[in-house]
Coordinates of C-alpha atoms in Angstrom, one line a residue:
Chain A
X261 CA 27.5 -4.4 -6.9
X262 CA 28.7 -2.8 -3.7
X263 CA 25.5 -2.5 -1.9
X264 CA 27.0 -0.1 0.7
X265 CA 27.5 2.3 -2.1
X266 CA 23.9 2.0 -3.3
X267 CA 22.6 2.3 0.1
X268 CA 23.7 5.7 0.6
X269 CA 21.4 6.3 3.5
X270 CA 24.1 4.7 5.6
X271 CA 21.4 3.1 7.7
X272 CA 23.3 0.1 9.2
X273 CA 22.1 -2.2 6.3
X274 CA 20.2 -4.7 8.1
X275 CA 18.8 -6.5 5.2
X276 CA 15.9 -8.1 7.0
X277 CA 14.7 -5.0 8.5
X278 CA 15.2 -3.3 4.9
X279 CA 12.9 -5.8 3.4
X280 CA 10.3 -5.3 6.1
X281 CA 10.2 -1.6 5.5
X282 CA 10.0 -2.1 1.8
X283 CA 7.3 -4.5 1.9
X284 CA 5.7 -2.4 4.7
X285 CA 5.4 0.7 2.4
X286 CA 3.6 -1.6 -0.4
X287 CA 1.3 -2.8 2.6
X288 CA 0.3 0.8 3.3
X289 CA -0.8 1.4 -0.2
X290 CA -3.3 -1.5 -0.2
X291 CA -7.0 -0.6 -1.1
X292 CA -5.7 2.6 -2.9
X293 CA -5.3 3.8 -6.5
X294 CA -1.9 4.8 -7.8
X295 CA -2.3 7.2 -10.7
X296 CA 0.1 8.1 -13.5
X297 CA 0.8 11.8 -13.6
X298 CA 3.0 13.9 -16.1
X299 CA 3.2 17.1 -14.1
X300 CA 2.7 18.9 -10.8
X301 CA -1.2 19.9 -11.7
X302 CA -2.0 16.4 -12.4
X303 CA -0.4 15.2 -9.3
X304 CA -2.4 17.6 -7.3
X305 CA -5.6 16.5 -9.1
X306 CA -4.8 13.0 -8.2
X307 CA -3.9 13.7 -4.5
X308 CA -7.2 15.7 -4.1
X309 CA -9.1 12.7 -5.8
X310 CA -7.8 10.5 -3.0
X311 CA -4.9 8.6 -4.8
X312 CA -2.7 6.9 -2.3
X313 CA 0.4 7.4 -4.5
X314 CA 1.4 8.8 -7.9
X315 CA 3.7 7.6 -10.6
X316 CA 5.8 10.4 -12.0
X317 CA 6.2 10.1 -15.9
X318 CA 7.2 12.0 -18.8
X319 CA 4.6 10.6 -21.1
X320 CA 1.5 8.3 -20.1
X321 CA 1.7 4.9 -21.7
X322 CA -0.8 5.6 -24.4
X323 CA 1.3 8.5 -25.8
X324 CA 4.4 6.3 -25.6
X325 CA 2.7 3.8 -27.5
X326 CA 1.4 6.4 -30.0
X327 CA 4.7 8.4 -30.3
X328 CA 7.0 5.4 -30.3
X329 CA 11.0 5.8 -30.0
X330 CA 12.8 4.8 -26.8
X331 CA 11.0 5.5 -23.6
X332 CA 13.4 6.2 -20.6
X333 CA 13.4 7.3 -17.0
X334 CA 11.4 10.5 -16.9
X335 CA 13.1 13.9 -16.5
X336 CA 14.4 14.6 -13.1
X337 CA 13.0 18.1 -13.2
X338 CA 9.3 16.6 -13.6
X339 CA 9.7 14.0 -10.9
X340 CA 11.2 16.6 -8.4
X341 CA 8.5 19.1 -9.2
X342 CA 5.8 16.3 -8.5
X343 CA 7.9 15.3 -5.2
X344 CA 7.6 18.8 -4.0
X345 CA 4.0 19.2 -4.9
X346 CA 2.4 16.2 -3.1
X347 CA 2.7 14.7 0.2
X348 CA 1.6 11.1 -0.9
X349 CA 4.4 8.6 -2.0
X350 CA 5.8 9.4 -5.3
X351 CA 6.9 6.5 -7.5
X352 CA 8.8 6.7 -11.0
X353 CA 9.8 4.1 -13.6
X354 CA 13.1 2.7 -14.7
X355 CA 13.9 0.5 -17.8
X356 CA 14.1 -3.1 -17.1
X357 CA 17.6 -3.9 -16.1
X358 CA 18.8 -0.3 -15.9
X359 CA 20.1 -0.3 -12.5
X360 CA 21.8 3.1 -13.0
X361 CA 18.6 4.7 -13.7
X362 CA 17.4 2.9 -10.5
X363 CA 20.4 4.3 -8.4
X364 CA 19.6 7.8 -9.8
X365 CA 16.0 7.5 -8.6
X366 CA 17.2 6.2 -5.2
X367 CA 19.5 9.2 -5.0
X368 CA 16.6 11.4 -5.7
X369 CA 14.6 9.7 -2.9
X370 CA 11.6 8.6 -4.8
X371 CA 9.5 6.4 -2.6
X372 CA 9.1 3.5 -4.9
X373 CA 10.6 2.4 -8.1
X374 CA 8.7 0.6 -10.9
X375 CA 11.0 -1.4 -13.1
X376 CA 8.6 -1.3 -16.0
X377 CA 7.9 -2.9 -19.4
X378 CA 6.2 0.3 -20.4
X379 CA 9.6 1.8 -20.8
X380 CA 12.0 0.4 -23.4
X381 CA 14.0 -2.4 -21.9
X382 CA 17.8 -1.6 -21.2
X383 CA 18.6 -5.4 -20.8
X384 CA 16.8 -8.3 -22.5
X385 CA 18.2 -10.9 -20.2
X386 CA 18.5 -9.4 -16.6
X387 CA 16.3 -7.5 -14.5
X388 CA 17.7 -5.1 -11.7
X389 CA 19.0 -7.1 -8.7
X390 CA 16.6 -5.2 -6.4
X391 CA 18.1 -6.3 -3.0
X392 CA 20.9 -4.0 -3.4
X393 CA 18.5 -1.1 -3.1
X394 CA 16.9 0.6 0.1
X395 CA 14.1 2.0 -1.9
X396 CA 11.4 -0.5 -2.7
X397 CA 10.7 -1.9 -6.1
X398 CA 7.4 -2.8 -7.9
X399 CA 7.6 -5.2 -11.0
X400 CA 5.0 -6.5 -13.4
X401 CA 4.0 -10.0 -13.9
X402 CA 1.9 -12.0 -16.3
X403 CA 2.0 -15.4 -14.2
X404 CA 3.0 -16.7 -11.0
X405 CA 6.5 -17.8 -12.3
X406 CA 7.3 -14.4 -13.3
X407 CA 6.0 -12.8 -10.1
X408 CA 8.2 -15.1 -7.9
X409 CA 11.3 -14.5 -10.1
X410 CA 10.9 -10.7 -9.6
X411 CA 10.3 -11.3 -5.6
X412 CA 13.3 -13.5 -5.5
X413 CA 15.2 -10.4 -7.2
X414 CA 13.9 -8.2 -4.4
X415 CA 10.5 -6.7 -5.6
X416 CA 8.4 -5.6 -2.7
X417 CA 5.3 -5.5 -4.7
X418 CA 3.9 -7.2 -7.8
X419 CA 1.4 -5.9 -10.2
X420 CA -0.2 -7.4 -13.2
X421 CA 1.4 -6.0 -16.4
X422 CA -1.9 -5.9 -18.4
X423 CA -1.5 -4.1 -21.6
X424 CA -0.5 -0.6 -20.5
X425 CA -2.0 2.4 -22.5
X426 CA -4.5 0.2 -24.3
X427 CA -7.4 1.3 -22.1
X428 CA -8.6 -2.3 -22.5
X429 CA -8.5 -4.4 -19.2
X430 CA -8.4 -8.0 -20.9
X431 CA -4.9 -8.6 -20.3
X432 CA -4.9 -7.4 -16.7
X433 CA -7.7 -9.7 -16.0
X434 CA -5.9 -12.6 -17.9
X435 CA -2.9 -11.9 -15.7
X436 CA -4.6 -11.6 -12.5
X437 CA -6.7 -14.8 -13.0
X438 CA -3.7 -16.6 -14.1
X439 CA -1.6 -15.6 -10.9
X440 CA -4.5 -16.6 -8.6
X441 CA -5.4 -19.8 -10.1
X442 CA -1.8 -20.8 -10.2
X443 CA -1.4 -20.0 -6.5
X444 CA -4.6 -21.9 -5.6
X445 CA -3.3 -24.9 -7.5
X446 CA -0.1 -24.9 -5.5
X447 CA -2.1 -25.1 -2.3
X448 CA -3.7 -28.3 -3.2
X449 CA -0.3 -30.1 -3.9
X450 CA 1.9 -32.5 -1.8
X451 CA 5.3 -31.4 -0.8
X452 CA 6.9 -33.9 -3.2
X453 CA 5.1 -32.2 -6.2
X454 CA 6.3 -28.9 -5.5
X455 CA 9.9 -29.3 -7.0
X456 CA 8.3 -30.1 -10.3
X457 CA 6.2 -26.9 -9.9
X458 CA 9.5 -24.9 -9.4
X459 CA 10.7 -26.3 -12.5
X460 CA 7.5 -25.9 -14.4
X461 CA 7.1 -22.2 -13.3
X462 CA 10.7 -21.4 -13.4
X463 CA 10.7 -20.0 -9.9
X464 CA 12.7 -20.6 -6.7
X465 CA 11.6 -23.7 -4.6
X466 CA 11.5 -21.8 -1.3
X467 CA 8.9 -19.2 -2.9
X468 CA 6.8 -21.8 -4.4
X469 CA 6.7 -23.5 -1.0
X470 CA 5.8 -20.3 0.6
X471 CA 2.8 -19.8 -1.7
X472 CA 1.7 -23.6 -1.3
X473 CA 1.5 -22.8 2.3
X474 CA -0.3 -19.3 2.3
X475 CA -2.0 -19.3 -1.0
X476 CA -0.8 -15.7 -1.4
X477 CA 2.2 -13.9 -2.8
X478 CA 4.7 -13.1 0.0
X479 CA 4.3 -9.4 -1.2
X480 CA 1.3 -7.2 -1.9
X481 CA -0.4 -8.2 -5.1
X482 CA -1.6 -5.2 -7.3
X483 CA -3.2 -4.8 -10.6
X484 CA -2.1 -2.5 -13.6
X485 CA -2.5 -2.3 -17.4
X486 CA -5.5 -1.1 -19.2
X487 CA -7.8 -0.2 -16.3
X488 CA -9.9 2.8 -17.5
X489 CA -13.2 2.9 -15.6
X490 CA -14.4 2.5 -12.1
X491 CA -15.9 -0.9 -13.0
X492 CA -12.6 -1.9 -14.3
X493 CA -10.9 -1.1 -11.0
X494 CA -13.7 -3.0 -9.1
X495 CA -13.4 -5.9 -11.4
X496 CA -9.5 -6.4 -10.8
X497 CA -10.2 -6.1 -7.1
X498 CA -12.9 -8.8 -7.2
X499 CA -10.4 -11.0 -9.0
X500 CA -7.7 -10.6 -6.1
X501 CA -5.9 -7.2 -6.7
X502 CA -5.2 -5.6 -3.5
X503 CA -4.9 -2.2 -5.1
X504 CA -5.0 -0.6 -8.5
X505 CA -2.6 1.3 -10.8
X506 CA -4.3 3.7 -13.3
X507 CA -2.3 4.8 -16.1
X508 CA -3.6 6.6 -19.1
X509 CA -7.2 5.9 -18.0
X510 CA -7.5 9.3 -16.1
X511 CA -5.7 12.0 -17.8
X512 CA -6.7 10.6 -21.2
X513 CA -10.4 10.8 -20.4
X514 CA -12.7 13.6 -20.9
X515 CA -13.0 14.2 -17.3
X516 CA -9.8 13.5 -15.2
X517 CA -11.0 15.1 -12.1
X518 CA -14.3 13.2 -11.7
X519 CA -12.9 10.0 -13.2
X520 CA -10.1 10.0 -10.7
X521 CA -12.7 10.3 -7.7
X522 CA -14.9 7.7 -9.3
X523 CA -12.2 5.1 -9.6
X524 CA -11.0 5.6 -6.1
X525 CA -14.5 5.2 -4.8
X526 CA -15.1 2.0 -6.9
X527 CA -11.6 0.7 -5.8
X528 CA -12.6 1.0 -2.1
X529 CA -16.2 -0.2 -2.4
X530 CA -15.2 -2.8 -5.0
X531 CA -17.8 -5.3 -3.4
X532 CA -20.7 -2.9 -3.3
X533 CA -22.4 -2.7 -6.7
X534 CA -24.5 0.5 -5.7
X535 CA -21.3 2.3 -4.9
X536 CA -19.8 1.4 -8.2
X537 CA -22.9 2.5 -10.0
X538 CA -22.7 5.9 -8.1
X539 CA -19.2 6.1 -9.3
X540 CA -20.1 5.8 -12.8
X541 CA -23.2 8.0 -12.6
X542 CA -21.5 11.4 -13.3
X543 CA -18.9 10.2 -15.8
X544 CA -18.3 11.4 -19.4
X545 CA -16.4 9.5 -22.0
X546 CA -13.6 7.1 -21.1
X547 CA -10.3 7.0 -23.0
X548 CA -10.5 5.4 -26.4
X549 CA -9.5 1.7 -26.1
X550 CA -7.5 -0.6 -28.3
X551 CA -8.3 -4.0 -29.2
X552 CA -5.4 -6.0 -28.0
X553 CA -5.9 -8.7 -30.6
X554 CA -5.4 -6.0 -33.4
X555 CA -2.0 -5.2 -31.9
X556 CA 1.0 -6.6 -33.6
X557 CA 3.6 -8.5 -31.6
X558 CA 6.1 -5.7 -31.8
X559 CA 3.5 -3.3 -30.3
X560 CA 2.8 -5.4 -27.1
X561 CA 4.2 -4.0 -24.0
X562 CA 3.5 -7.0 -21.8
X563 CA 5.8 -9.3 -23.4
X564 CA 8.9 -7.3 -22.4
X565 CA 10.6 -8.8 -19.6
X566 CA 10.3 -12.5 -18.7
Chain B
X22 CA 0.5 -17.0 21.4
X23 CA -1.8 -14.8 23.5
X24 CA -5.3 -15.9 23.6
X25 CA -6.8 -13.9 26.2
X26 CA -10.5 -13.5 24.9
X27 CA -13.0 -15.7 23.3
X28 CA -14.3 -15.0 19.9
X29 CA -17.5 -13.5 21.0
X30 CA -15.9 -11.2 23.5
X31 CA -14.9 -8.0 21.5
X32 CA -15.8 -6.9 18.2
X33 CA -13.1 -4.6 16.8
X34 CA -13.8 -2.6 13.7
X35 CA -10.8 -1.8 11.4
X36 CA -11.2 1.1 9.0
X37 CA -10.7 -0.5 5.6
X38 CA -10.6 2.4 3.3
X39 CA -7.0 2.2 2.3
X40 CA -3.9 1.1 4.2
X41 CA -2.6 -1.7 6.2
X42 CA -5.9 -2.9 7.7
X43 CA -5.1 -6.4 6.7
X44 CA -2.2 -6.5 8.9
X45 CA -4.1 -5.3 11.8
X46 CA -6.8 -8.0 11.0
X47 CA -4.1 -10.7 10.9
X48 CA -2.5 -9.7 14.2
X49 CA -6.0 -9.5 16.0
X50 CA -6.9 -12.8 14.4
X51 CA -3.6 -14.5 16.0
X52 CA -5.0 -13.2 19.4
X53 CA -8.4 -14.7 18.8
X54 CA -10.3 -11.5 18.3
X55 CA -13.1 -10.9 15.9
X56 CA -12.7 -7.9 13.5
X57 CA -14.9 -6.2 11.0
X58 CA -13.8 -4.2 8.0
X59 CA -15.2 -0.7 8.3
X60 CA -16.2 1.2 5.1
X61 CA -19.5 2.7 6.1
X62 CA -21.3 4.1 9.0
X63 CA -23.3 1.0 9.4
X64 CA -20.1 -1.2 9.7
X65 CA -19.2 0.9 12.7
X66 CA -22.3 0.4 14.4
X67 CA -21.7 -2.6 17.1
X68 CA -18.0 -2.3 17.2
X69 CA -16.4 -2.1 20.7
X70 CA -13.4 -0.5 19.4
X71 CA -11.9 1.0 16.2
X72 CA -8.4 0.7 14.5
X73 CA -7.4 3.5 12.3
X74 CA -4.5 1.6 10.4
X75 CA -1.4 3.1 8.6
X76 CA -1.7 4.4 5.0
X77 CA -2.2 7.8 3.3
X78 CA -3.8 10.1 5.9
X79 CA -4.9 12.4 3.0
X80 CA -6.6 9.6 1.2
X81 CA -8.2 8.4 4.3
X82 CA -9.4 11.7 5.5
X83 CA -11.1 12.4 2.2
X84 CA -12.9 9.2 2.5
X85 CA -14.0 9.8 5.9
X86 CA -15.4 13.1 5.1
X87 CA -17.3 11.9 2.1
X88 CA -18.9 8.8 3.5
X89 CA -20.0 10.5 6.6
X90 CA -17.7 8.5 8.8
X91 CA -15.8 11.6 10.1
X92 CA -18.7 12.6 12.4
X93 CA -19.5 9.0 13.1
X94 CA -16.0 8.4 14.5
X95 CA -16.1 11.5 16.6
X96 CA -19.5 10.1 18.1
X97 CA -17.7 6.8 18.6
X98 CA -15.0 8.6 20.7
X99 CA -17.6 10.8 22.5
X100 CA -19.3 7.4 23.6
X101 CA -15.9 6.5 25.2
X102 CA -15.4 3.6 22.8
X103 CA -11.7 2.7 22.3
X104 CA -9.9 4.0 19.3
X105 CA -6.3 3.1 18.2
X106 CA -4.4 4.9 15.3
X107 CA -1.1 3.7 14.0
X108 CA 0.9 6.3 11.7
X109 CA -1.7 7.7 9.4
X110 CA -4.4 6.8 12.0
X111 CA -2.5 8.7 14.6
X112 CA -2.3 11.7 12.2
X113 CA -6.0 11.6 11.8
X114 CA -6.5 11.5 15.6
X115 CA -4.2 14.5 16.5
X116 CA -5.5 18.0 17.4
X117 CA -2.9 19.8 15.1
X118 CA -1.3 18.5 11.9
X119 CA 1.8 20.2 10.0
X120 CA 3.8 19.5 7.1
X121 CA 1.4 20.6 5.5
X122 CA -1.4 21.5 7.7
X123 CA -4.3 19.1 7.4
X124 CA -7.6 18.7 9.0
X125 CA -8.0 16.1 11.7
X126 CA -10.5 14.5 14.2
X127 CA -8.8 16.2 17.2
X128 CA -9.3 13.4 19.5
X129 CA -5.8 13.7 21.1
X130 CA -4.3 17.0 22.1
X131 CA -1.0 16.8 20.2
X132 CA 0.9 18.3 17.3
X133 CA 2.0 15.8 14.5
X134 CA 4.7 16.5 11.8
X135 CA 3.9 14.3 8.8
X136 CA 6.7 12.5 7.2
X137 CA 8.7 13.7 10.2
X138 CA 11.7 11.4 9.2
X139 CA 11.6 12.1 5.4
X140 CA 10.8 9.9 2.5
X141 CA 10.8 6.1 2.3
X142 CA 14.6 5.5 2.1
X143 CA 14.7 7.0 5.6
X144 CA 12.2 4.4 6.9
X145 CA 13.6 1.8 9.4
X146 CA 13.1 -0.6 12.0
X147 CA 14.2 0.9 15.4
X148 CA 13.6 0.3 19.2
X149 CA 12.8 2.5 22.2
X150 CA 11.8 2.3 25.8
X151 CA 8.3 1.6 26.7
X152 CA 6.4 1.5 30.1
X153 CA 4.4 -1.4 28.7
X154 CA 7.4 -3.9 28.8
X155 CA 10.8 -4.1 30.4
X156 CA 12.7 -4.8 27.2
X157 CA 13.0 -2.1 24.4
X158 CA 9.9 -2.2 22.1
X159 CA 10.4 -2.8 18.3
X160 CA 9.0 -0.1 16.2
X161 CA 8.6 -0.2 12.3
X162 CA 8.6 3.4 11.1
X163 CA 7.4 3.7 7.5
X164 CA 7.3 7.4 6.1
X165 CA 6.3 8.0 9.9
X166 CA 5.1 11.0 11.6
X167 CA 6.8 12.7 14.7
X168 CA 4.8 13.6 17.7
X169 CA 6.0 16.9 18.0
X170 CA 4.1 18.2 21.0
X171 CA 1.7 16.3 23.4
X172 CA -0.6 18.1 25.6
X173 CA -1.1 17.9 29.3
X174 CA -2.8 14.7 30.5
X175 CA -1.6 12.5 27.6
X176 CA 0.5 9.7 28.8
X177 CA 3.6 8.7 26.9
X178 CA 3.8 4.8 26.6
X179 CA 7.0 4.5 24.6
X180 CA 9.6 6.8 23.0
X181 CA 11.9 6.9 20.2
X182 CA 15.0 9.3 20.1
X183 CA 13.5 11.4 22.9
X184 CA 10.3 11.7 21.0
X185 CA 7.1 10.4 22.2
X186 CA 6.0 7.4 19.7
X187 CA 3.1 5.8 21.6
X188 CA 0.6 7.9 23.5
X189 CA -2.6 7.4 25.4
X190 CA -5.4 9.5 26.8
X191 CA -8.2 7.6 28.4
X192 CA -9.7 5.6 25.6
X193 CA -7.8 6.9 22.7
X194 CA -4.3 5.4 21.6
X195 CA -2.0 6.4 19.0
X196 CA 1.4 5.0 17.6
X197 CA 3.7 6.8 15.3
X198 CA 5.1 3.4 14.1
X199 CA 3.4 0.1 13.1
X200 CA 3.1 -2.5 15.9
X201 CA 0.8 -4.4 13.4
X202 CA 4.1 -5.1 11.3
X203 CA 5.9 -7.0 14.2
X204 CA 5.2 -10.2 16.2
X205 CA 4.9 -8.1 19.5
X206 CA 1.4 -8.0 20.6
X207 CA 2.0 -5.5 23.6
X208 CA 0.4 -2.6 22.1
X209 CA -2.6 -4.4 20.5
X210 CA -3.1 -5.9 23.9
X211 CA -3.2 -2.5 25.5
X212 CA -5.8 -1.4 23.0
X213 CA -8.1 -4.6 23.7
X214 CA -7.9 -3.6 27.4
X215 CA -9.2 -0.3 26.6
X216 CA -11.8 -1.7 24.3
X217 CA -13.0 -4.1 27.1
X218 CA -13.3 -1.4 29.7
X219 CA -16.2 0.2 27.8
X220 CA -17.8 -3.0 26.6
X221 CA -19.7 -4.9 29.3
X222 CA -17.1 -7.6 29.1
X223 CA -14.7 -7.5 31.9
X224 CA -10.9 -8.0 31.1
X225 CA -10.2 -9.7 34.3
X226 CA -12.7 -12.6 34.7

């Protein structure tokens, strides 16, 4: 693909500097909460509650799960309205591998694109080659190999996949623990063992070597998928997430405004149990959750992409 | 690598509510400076200087107001302790915020236009002249603000495209860009000098 054509901003195309501003924006979102919203009113509630960004969607994951059918990029009208309403960064989702949807969202000037397993994949083999874009991408991962493959393709932020729309944090926990322990393991290895790890994890050697040296992903590492309460948010933060995405958890609860605020509070004060207690104090009923083990293989979102 | 101070010389607080506080901590660690993450008023006590990092100013502002840090930071400034704001942090320091209007600490007499260069696709790495060094200063702008007007007595230390990009008045320093995302320690060095002036440690020993 002709990258000049994609990078319509005509900004010189220094790829090293483009990469720095892409990862830079991800860096700015650290410590915060990114909330799924489906209209301007929700976006405003999210911003007022202290969200550091919003994800503009047509349907939240739990509704996508319920209603079925093909889930695609959201309607431009909805995204545009949300962009007009809030001053915080606006993200939007594209289907895995659907680089035209991504070009459209870049032309619309959304601030971040989520190449997301929550939407129905457009390509079962190839993800978007994200280096071609000036707008930064976030991608989901279940393990270190998957995270590093996405980074090699140009993702400027990684998030756990979790099991979106389930209201059940178990998969996000599994994915975060897996990624963190795989990274830790690499730091204990000799140089001559790393090629084998590149083969085992199915990830590029240069990125494996980088992680072995730093013990961290080369881009910010966030968590998503099933986070429904302040305590859930604090839990994934304690396990290593540098920020949190909350999807259906806020606007499918009985008290979106209070819950949004409470999740923000617990995300910042994740190391202070008293603050997490205070965050829970005023809350009503959380969204109804699903037992992930009762879901059939075909209903799992986290197994989409590779 | 510059290592002008010993670990026990200066204690710098970094507001760690939301934003790139880790990038500031990494830069100062590389300069041999101890930092503490500031989330409460208690964290701020005992700091010789405070950094307000980049991030989302709306998010940070709400947090400051709710946690009582808003007034604590004003008091910190009134005690003539050094404060350094980058991007969102600079917005919080300004006396007037536009696009849209937003409340701010008002510690620097200037008008700031939020997201002055537009959305993320227009973010870029540029450079501009600075009085702090002979070569142009590298500047990383990420959804950055424009310092539209600076009041009398505010010193402009660097410019980009004819607009002030790094400004200082006494012990308060503000950058529209992110020096913490570069390898250039010049701006942080200036901030540490300001912090050292107030603390009982002397910079020139």
